[in-house]
Amino acid sequence: MLTRRSLLTHGLGAGLSLGLPPLARAAGIPDIDVTFLVINDVHACRIGDGLSPNCQDEGKTDANLLRHIRALNNIHRQTWPGEIDGKATGFALSGERIARPQGVIVCGDVTDDGGGQMAEVAEGSQLLQFSHRYQQGPGPDRIHFPVYVGLGNHDLDQDGRPPQVDWYRDELRDYVQMNHKPSVFFKPVVPVDNYDEASDNYSWNWGGLHLIQAQRYGGDSTRGTASSLDWMKRDLAAYAKDGRPVVIFQHYGWDSFSRERWDPEKSTFTIEGSGAPHWWGESERQQLLATLEGYNVIGIFHGHEHDTPATYKAGGIDVFKARAAFMGGFGLVRIKGNTMDVAIGDATDGVGGVTFTTAFTKRFG
């Protein structure tokens, strides 16, 4: 089937994705002092005037999203924690006011069910709900910072009725483009520096920090998209070959849930399974890590698993995950010079309160 994605992969879009700006680093790497938020698994769940099945029981409610938004909006009125569970965090700014975040980066699953599936082609109610909450705007019910959108399996895996099998996916991908893709004719909501139209991966720079949004995962070639790895190689060569720090954002991780395979003995997916991967396979993970090799990647942030905040390593790279946004989870990150501080926490009430659960700090080369 000829789709918009295949045209972009093999036609005009393939040429556009090569259009990188010239490298200009004569003056050295710009200074870095950046504070930002990372969230995952929003799961906007509205269908019509109600919710998708099971969403109420799972806590995927608008009330919980509002609680989450108010915590994020209030974060720069909080202080960096000096201790978490009686252990010193080691943060350089312990006890000092958190700076206003430069943005909120989303690691996938902005909606619960393909944007809010409908029998006929129409604007998905879940995508509309997400945009009313997590697109920058005024008032207590919207996020107050620029939002960098990333998609996950709940956004991209749904098929429409033949012959329009891709329209759910296209709606979500069009939303990402509307928010981020630079254009001669249209100014996006949150412009970025480099956008790959075939994969909807994109990158931007905050001072001397380079950031890449890889959607479900870097190299995803399923559901009508094209692998972003060649684009990512060109992007890194253009922006990060001088050794500046790089941060990657995507939906799938290296945790046990993301690495599940089919288990024929248990007739389900498990970490011990030997069959086909549930989400992404070992070869795909290794190809992504190989693409990043040689660059100063100081962190990968992901989502997908909802319940457990995590810090761990994959291929020598530090990896981070907060709890799901509908459960209140978020990551707070500050990168200054060659120091990276990450505080993972949860919204605790409806008036902006937070509790920090996990601390990570390091110096990097």
CSV table of C-alpha atoms in Angstrom, one decimal:
chain,number,residue,atom,x,y,z
A,1,MET,CA,0.0,0.0,0.0
A,2,LEU,CA,1.3,3.5,-0.9
A,3,THR,CA,1.1,5.6,2.2
A,4,ARG,CA,2.1,9.1,3.2
A,5,ARG,CA,5.0,7.6,5.2
A,6,SER,CA,6.3,5.6,2.2
A,7,LEU,CA,6.2,8.7,0.0
A,8,LEU,CA,8.2,10.6,2.7
A,9,THR,CA,10.7,7.7,3.0
A,10,HIS,CA,11.4,7.3,-0.7
A,11,GLY,CA,10.4,10.6,-2.2
A,12,LEU,CA,10.4,14.2,-1.2
A,13,GLY,CA,10.7,13.7,2.6
A,14,ALA,CA,13.9,11.7,2.1
A,15,GLY,CA,15.5,14.7,0.5
A,16,LEU,CA,14.2,17.1,3.2
A,17,SER,CA,15.6,15.1,6.0
A,18,LEU,CA,19.1,15.7,4.6
A,19,GLY,CA,18.7,19.4,5.0
A,20,LEU,CA,20.9,20.0,8.0
A,21,PRO,CA,22.2,23.4,8.9
A,22,PRO,CA,26.0,23.9,8.5
A,23,LEU,CA,28.2,23.0,11.5
A,24,ALA,CA,29.6,26.1,13.2
A,25,ARG,CA,31.6,25.5,16.3
A,26,ALA,CA,34.6,27.8,15.9
A,27,ALA,CA,33.7,29.6,19.1
A,28,GLY,CA,33.6,26.4,21.1
A,29,ILE,CA,30.7,24.7,22.9
A,30,PRO,CA,28.2,27.3,24.3
A,31,ASP,CA,27.7,27.4,28.1
A,32,ILE,CA,25.1,25.1,29.6
A,33,ASP,CA,22.7,25.9,32.4
A,34,VAL,CA,19.4,24.2,31.7
A,35,THR,CA,16.6,23.0,33.9
A,36,PHE,CA,13.8,20.9,32.3
A,37,LEU,CA,11.0,18.4,33.1
A,38,VAL,CA,10.5,14.9,31.6
A,39,ILE,CA,7.2,13.0,31.7
A,40,ASN,CA,5.9,9.8,30.2
A,41,ASP,CA,2.6,7.9,29.8
A,42,VAL,CA,0.0,10.7,30.1
A,43,HIS,CA,-2.7,8.3,28.7
A,44,ALA,CA,-5.4,11.0,28.1
A,45,CYS,CA,-8.5,8.8,28.1
A,46,ARG,CA,-11.5,10.8,27.3
A,47,ILE,CA,-14.1,9.4,24.8
A,48,GLY,CA,-17.0,11.7,24.2
A,49,ASP,CA,-18.3,12.7,27.6
A,50,GLY,CA,-16.8,9.7,29.4
A,51,LEU,CA,-13.6,7.6,29.5
A,52,SER,CA,-12.4,4.5,27.6
A,53,PRO,CA,-13.1,1.2,29.3
A,54,ASN,CA,-11.1,0.6,32.5
A,55,CYS,CA,-9.6,4.1,32.5
A,56,GLN,CA,-11.5,5.1,35.7
A,57,ASP,CA,-10.3,2.1,37.6
A,58,GLU,CA,-6.7,2.6,36.4
A,59,GLY,CA,-6.6,6.2,37.4
A,60,LYS,CA,-6.4,7.6,33.9
A,61,THR,CA,-8.7,10.5,34.7
A,62,ASP,CA,-8.7,14.2,33.9
A,63,ALA,CA,-8.6,15.0,37.6
A,64,ASN,CA,-5.3,13.1,37.9
A,65,LEU,CA,-3.9,15.0,34.9
A,66,LEU,CA,-4.9,18.3,36.4
A,67,ARG,CA,-3.1,17.3,39.7
A,68,HIS,CA,0.0,16.5,37.6
A,69,ILE,CA,-0.1,19.7,35.7
A,70,ARG,CA,-0.4,21.8,38.8
A,71,ALA,CA,2.6,20.1,40.3
A,72,LEU,CA,4.7,20.7,37.2
A,73,ASN,CA,3.6,24.4,37.0
A,74,ASN,CA,4.6,24.9,40.6
A,75,ILE,CA,8.0,23.2,40.4
A,76,HIS,CA,10.0,26.4,40.2
A,77,ARG,CA,8.5,27.4,43.6
A,78,GLN,CA,9.9,24.3,45.2
A,79,THR,CA,13.5,23.7,46.3
A,80,TRP,CA,16.0,21.0,45.3
A,81,PRO,CA,15.8,18.3,47.9
A,82,GLY,CA,18.8,17.9,50.2
A,83,GLU,CA,17.7,14.5,51.4
A,84,ILE,CA,15.4,11.7,50.1
A,85,ASP,CA,14.4,9.0,52.6
A,86,GLY,CA,17.2,10.1,55.0
A,87,LYS,CA,20.0,9.9,52.4
A,88,ALA,CA,21.8,13.0,51.1
A,89,THR,CA,21.0,13.7,47.4
A,90,GLY,CA,24.4,15.4,46.7
A,91,PHE,CA,22.7,18.0,44.5
A,92,ALA,CA,24.8,21.2,44.1
A,93,LEU,CA,21.7,23.3,44.7
A,94,SER,CA,20.3,21.4,47.7
A,95,GLY,CA,17.8,23.6,49.5
A,96,GLU,CA,17.9,26.3,46.8
A,97,ARG,CA,15.0,27.3,44.6
A,98,ILE,CA,14.4,25.3,41.4
A,99,ALA,CA,14.8,27.4,38.2
A,100,ARG,CA,11.9,27.8,35.9
A,101,PRO,CA,12.0,24.9,33.5
A,102,GLN,CA,12.8,25.6,29.8
A,103,GLY,CA,10.4,22.9,28.7
A,104,VAL,CA,8.6,19.6,29.4
A,105,ILE,CA,9.6,16.6,27.3
A,106,VAL,CA,7.1,13.8,26.8
A,107,CYS,CA,8.4,10.2,26.4
A,108,GLY,CA,5.3,8.7,24.7
A,109,ASP,CA,1.8,7.5,25.2
A,110,VAL,CA,0.2,10.9,25.2
A,111,THR,CA,-3.2,9.1,24.6
A,112,ASP,CA,-4.6,5.8,25.8
A,113,ASP,CA,-6.1,4.5,22.6
A,114,GLY,CA,-4.8,5.9,19.3
A,115,GLY,CA,-5.8,9.5,20.1
A,116,GLY,CA,-9.4,8.5,20.9
A,117,GLN,CA,-10.6,6.2,18.3
A,118,MET,CA,-13.8,7.0,16.5
A,119,ALA,CA,-15.7,5.0,13.8
A,120,GLU,CA,-15.5,7.9,11.4
A,121,VAL,CA,-12.5,10.1,10.6
A,122,ALA,CA,-12.7,13.0,13.1
A,123,GLU,CA,-10.5,14.7,15.7
A,124,GLY,CA,-9.7,12.2,18.4
A,125,SER,CA,-11.1,13.2,21.8
A,126,GLN,CA,-8.1,11.9,23.7
A,127,LEU,CA,-5.7,13.9,21.5
A,128,LEU,CA,-7.9,17.0,22.1
A,129,GLN,CA,-7.8,16.3,25.8
A,130,PHE,CA,-4.0,16.1,25.8
A,131,SER,CA,-3.7,19.3,23.8
A,132,HIS,CA,-6.0,21.1,26.3
A,133,ARG,CA,-3.8,20.1,29.2
A,134,TYR,CA,-0.2,19.6,27.8
A,135,GLN,CA,0.1,22.4,25.2
A,136,GLN,CA,1.5,25.6,26.8
A,137,GLY,CA,-1.2,28.0,27.8
A,138,PRO,CA,-2.4,30.3,30.6
A,139,GLY,CA,-4.4,29.3,33.7
A,140,PRO,CA,-4.3,26.5,36.2
A,141,ASP,CA,-5.5,23.8,33.9
A,142,ARG,CA,-2.8,24.0,31.3
A,143,ILE,CA,1.0,23.5,31.3
A,144,HIS,CA,2.9,26.7,31.5
A,145,PHE,CA,6.0,25.6,29.7
A,146,PRO,CA,6.9,24.6,26.1
A,147,VAL,CA,6.1,20.9,25.5
A,148,TYR,CA,8.1,18.6,23.3
A,149,VAL,CA,5.8,15.8,22.2
A,150,GLY,CA,6.8,12.2,21.9
A,151,LEU,CA,4.6,9.2,20.9
A,152,GLY,CA,4.4,5.7,22.2
A,153,ASN,CA,2.7,2.4,21.4
A,154,HIS,CA,-0.7,3.5,22.7
A,155,ASP,CA,-0.6,6.4,20.2
A,156,LEU,CA,0.7,4.5,17.2
A,157,ASP,CA,-0.3,0.8,17.3
A,158,GLN,CA,-4.0,1.2,16.5
A,159,ASP,CA,-5.3,0.4,13.0
A,160,GLY,CA,-8.2,2.2,11.4
A,161,ARG,CA,-10.8,0.6,9.2
A,162,PRO,CA,-9.5,-0.5,5.7
A,163,PRO,CA,-8.6,1.2,3.5
A,164,GLN,CA,-7.8,4.0,6.0
A,165,VAL,CA,-5.7,1.9,8.3
A,166,ASP,CA,-3.2,4.7,9.1
A,167,TRP,CA,-5.4,7.6,9.9
A,168,TYR,CA,-5.2,7.2,13.7
A,169,ARG,CA,-1.4,7.2,13.5
A,170,ASP,CA,-1.3,10.1,10.9
A,171,GLU,CA,-3.4,12.2,13.3
A,172,LEU,CA,-0.9,11.8,16.1
A,173,ARG,CA,2.1,12.3,13.8
A,174,ASP,CA,0.5,15.4,12.3
A,175,TYR,CA,0.1,16.8,15.8
A,176,VAL,CA,3.8,16.3,16.4
A,177,GLN,CA,4.6,18.0,13.1
A,178,MET,CA,2.2,20.9,13.8
A,179,ASN,CA,3.9,21.4,17.2
A,180,HIS,CA,7.6,21.1,16.1
A,181,LYS,CA,8.3,20.9,12.3
A,182,PRO,CA,9.9,24.1,10.9
A,183,SER,CA,8.2,25.4,7.7
A,184,VAL,CA,8.6,28.3,5.3
A,185,PHE,CA,4.8,28.8,5.5
A,186,PHE,CA,3.9,27.9,9.1
A,187,LYS,CA,5.5,28.6,12.5
A,188,PRO,CA,5.1,25.6,14.8
A,189,VAL,CA,4.1,25.9,18.4
A,190,VAL,CA,7.5,24.8,19.7
A,191,PRO,CA,10.1,25.1,16.8
A,192,VAL,CA,13.0,22.7,16.8
A,193,ASP,CA,16.3,22.8,14.9
A,194,ASN,CA,16.1,19.5,12.9
A,195,TYR,CA,13.1,17.5,12.0
A,196,ASP,CA,13.0,14.1,10.1
A,197,GLU,CA,9.7,13.9,8.3
A,198,ALA,CA,10.0,10.2,7.6
A,199,SER,CA,10.2,9.2,11.3
A,200,ASP,CA,9.0,12.3,13.1
A,201,ASN,CA,12.2,12.2,15.2
A,202,TYR,CA,13.5,15.7,15.9
A,203,SER,CA,16.3,17.5,17.7
A,204,TRP,CA,17.0,20.9,19.3
A,205,ASN,CA,19.6,22.7,21.3
A,206,TRP,CA,19.6,24.5,24.6
A,207,GLY,CA,22.9,26.3,24.7
A,208,GLY,CA,25.6,23.7,24.4
A,209,LEU,CA,23.2,20.8,25.2
A,210,HIS,CA,21.8,18.7,22.3
A,211,LEU,CA,18.5,16.9,22.7
A,212,ILE,CA,16.8,14.3,20.5
A,213,GLN,CA,13.2,13.1,20.6
A,214,ALA,CA,13.1,9.5,19.2
A,215,GLN,CA,9.4,8.8,19.5
A,216,ARG,CA,8.7,5.1,20.3
A,217,TYR,CA,12.4,4.3,19.9
A,218,GLY,CA,15.3,5.4,17.7
A,219,GLY,CA,15.3,3.1,14.7
A,220,ASP,CA,11.6,2.2,14.8
A,221,SER,CA,10.5,1.1,11.3
A,222,THR,CA,7.1,-0.4,12.1
A,223,ARG,CA,3.6,1.0,11.6
A,224,GLY,CA,4.4,2.9,8.5
A,225,THR,CA,7.3,4.9,9.8
A,226,ALA,CA,10.9,4.8,8.6
A,227,SER,CA,14.0,4.1,10.7
A,228,SER,CA,15.5,7.3,12.0
A,229,LEU,CA,19.0,5.8,12.5
A,230,ASP,CA,20.6,7.3,9.4
A,231,TRP,CA,19.0,10.7,10.2
A,232,MET,CA,20.3,10.4,13.8
A,233,LYS,CA,23.8,9.7,12.5
A,234,ARG,CA,23.7,12.9,10.4
A,235,ASP,CA,22.1,14.9,13.2
A,236,LEU,CA,24.8,13.8,15.7
A,237,ALA,CA,27.6,14.5,13.2
A,238,ALA,CA,26.2,18.0,12.5
A,239,TYR,CA,25.5,19.0,16.1
A,240,ALA,CA,27.5,16.9,18.5
A,241,LYS,CA,30.8,15.8,17.0
A,242,ASP,CA,32.5,18.5,19.1
A,243,GLY,CA,31.8,16.4,22.3
A,244,ARG,CA,28.9,18.4,23.7
A,245,PRO,CA,26.5,16.5,25.9
A,246,VAL,CA,23.5,14.8,24.3
A,247,VAL,CA,20.3,13.6,25.9
A,248,ILE,CA,17.9,11.1,24.2
A,249,PHE,CA,14.1,10.7,24.8
A,250,GLN,CA,12.0,7.8,23.7
A,251,HIS,CA,9.2,5.6,24.9
A,252,TYR,CA,10.7,2.1,25.2
A,253,GLY,CA,13.6,1.4,27.6
A,254,TRP,CA,15.9,-1.4,28.7
A,255,ASP,CA,13.9,-2.3,31.7
A,256,SER,CA,12.3,-5.8,32.1
A,257,PHE,CA,8.9,-4.8,30.8
A,258,SER,CA,10.4,-3.2,27.6
A,259,ARG,CA,12.5,-6.3,27.0
A,260,GLU,CA,9.7,-8.9,27.2
A,261,ARG,CA,9.5,-11.7,24.7
A,262,TRP,CA,6.9,-14.3,23.9
A,263,ASP,CA,7.0,-17.2,26.4
A,264,PRO,CA,5.5,-20.3,24.7
A,265,GLU,CA,5.4,-22.2,28.0
A,266,LYS,CA,3.4,-19.5,29.8
A,267,SER,CA,1.5,-18.4,26.6
A,268,THR,CA,2.3,-14.7,27.4
A,269,PHE,CA,5.1,-12.3,27.2
A,270,THR,CA,7.8,-12.5,29.9
A,271,ILE,CA,11.3,-11.4,30.5
A,272,GLU,CA,12.3,-15.1,30.3
A,273,GLY,CA,10.6,-15.6,27.0
A,274,SER,CA,12.5,-16.9,24.0
A,275,GLY,CA,10.1,-15.9,21.2
A,276,ALA,CA,9.3,-12.7,19.3
A,277,PRO,CA,9.8,-9.5,21.3
A,278,HIS,CA,6.7,-7.8,22.7
A,279,TRP,CA,8.0,-4.2,22.1
A,280,TRP,CA,11.5,-4.0,20.6
A,281,GLY,CA,14.2,-6.6,20.2
A,282,GLU,CA,17.8,-6.9,21.2
A,283,SER,CA,19.1,-6.2,17.7
A,284,GLU,CA,17.1,-3.0,17.6
A,285,ARG,CA,18.5,-1.9,21.0
A,286,GLN,CA,22.1,-2.7,19.9
A,287,GLN,CA,21.6,-0.8,16.7
A,288,LEU,CA,20.5,2.3,18.6
A,289,LEU,CA,23.4,2.1,21.0
A,290,ALA,CA,25.8,1.6,18.1
A,291,THR,CA,24.4,4.8,16.5
A,292,LEU,CA,25.1,6.7,19.7
A,293,GLU,CA,28.6,5.3,20.2
A,294,GLY,CA,31.4,7.9,20.1
A,295,TYR,CA,29.1,10.7,21.2
A,296,ASN,CA,28.8,12.2,24.7
A,297,VAL,CA,25.4,10.8,25.5
A,298,ILE,CA,24.9,11.6,29.1
A,299,GLY,CA,21.4,10.2,29.5
A,300,ILE,CA,18.4,8.4,28.0
A,301,PHE,CA,14.9,9.0,29.3
A,302,HIS,CA,12.0,6.7,28.6
A,303,GLY,CA,8.6,5.6,29.8
A,304,HIS,CA,6.3,2.6,29.0
A,305,GLU,CA,6.4,1.0,32.4
A,306,HIS,CA,4.0,2.9,34.7
A,307,ASP,CA,4.7,2.0,38.3
A,308,THR,CA,8.3,2.2,39.2
A,309,PRO,CA,10.8,5.1,39.1
A,310,ALA,CA,14.2,3.9,37.9
A,311,THR,CA,17.8,4.8,37.2
A,312,TYR,CA,20.1,2.3,35.6
A,313,LYS,CA,22.6,1.8,32.7
A,314,ALA,CA,22.3,0.5,29.2
A,315,GLY,CA,25.5,0.1,27.1
A,316,GLY,CA,27.3,2.3,29.6
A,317,ILE,CA,24.7,5.1,29.3
A,318,ASP,CA,22.7,6.3,32.3
A,319,VAL,CA,19.0,5.7,31.8
A,320,PHE,CA,16.0,7.3,33.7
A,321,LYS,CA,12.3,6.7,34.0
A,322,ALA,CA,9.6,8.3,36.1
A,323,ARG,CA,6.3,6.9,37.0
A,324,ALA,CA,3.4,7.5,34.6
A,325,ALA,CA,2.2,11.0,34.4
A,326,PHE,CA,-1.4,10.0,35.2
A,327,MET,CA,0.0,8.6,38.5
A,328,GLY,CA,1.8,11.9,39.1
A,329,GLY,CA,5.3,11.0,38.0
A,330,PHE,CA,7.9,13.3,36.5
A,331,GLY,CA,11.6,13.8,36.3
A,332,LEU,CA,13.3,17.1,37.1
A,333,VAL,CA,16.7,17.6,35.4
A,334,ARG,CA,19.4,20.3,35.7
A,335,ILE,CA,22.5,20.3,33.5
A,336,LYS,CA,25.1,22.9,34.3
A,337,GLY,CA,28.6,22.8,32.9
A,338,ASN,CA,29.6,19.2,33.3
A,339,THR,CA,27.2,18.3,36.1
A,340,MET,CA,23.8,16.5,35.7
A,341,ASP,CA,21.3,16.3,38.5
A,342,VAL,CA,18.1,14.3,38.2
A,343,ALA,CA,15.3,14.3,40.8
A,344,ILE,CA,12.4,11.9,40.1
A,345,GLY,CA,9.2,12.6,42.0
A,346,ASP,CA,5.4,12.5,42.1
A,347,ALA,CA,2.6,15.0,42.4
A,348,THR,CA,1.0,14.7,45.9
A,349,ASP,CA,-2.1,16.9,45.9
A,350,GLY,CA,-4.2,19.2,43.8
A,351,VAL,CA,-2.4,22.4,44.7
A,352,GLY,CA,1.1,21.8,43.4
A,353,GLY,CA,2.7,19.7,46.1
A,354,VAL,CA,5.4,17.1,45.2
A,355,THR,CA,7.4,14.4,46.8
A,356,PHE,CA,10.8,13.4,45.5
A,357,THR,CA,11.6,9.7,45.5
A,358,THR,CA,14.9,9.3,43.6
A,359,ALA,CA,18.1,11.3,43.3
A,360,PHE,CA,20.9,11.0,40.8
A,361,THR,CA,23.9,13.2,40.3
A,362,LYS,CA,27.1,12.9,38.2
A,363,ARG,CA,29.9,14.8,36.6
A,364,PHE,CA,30.6,14.0,32.9
A,365,GLY,CA,33.4,14.6,30.5
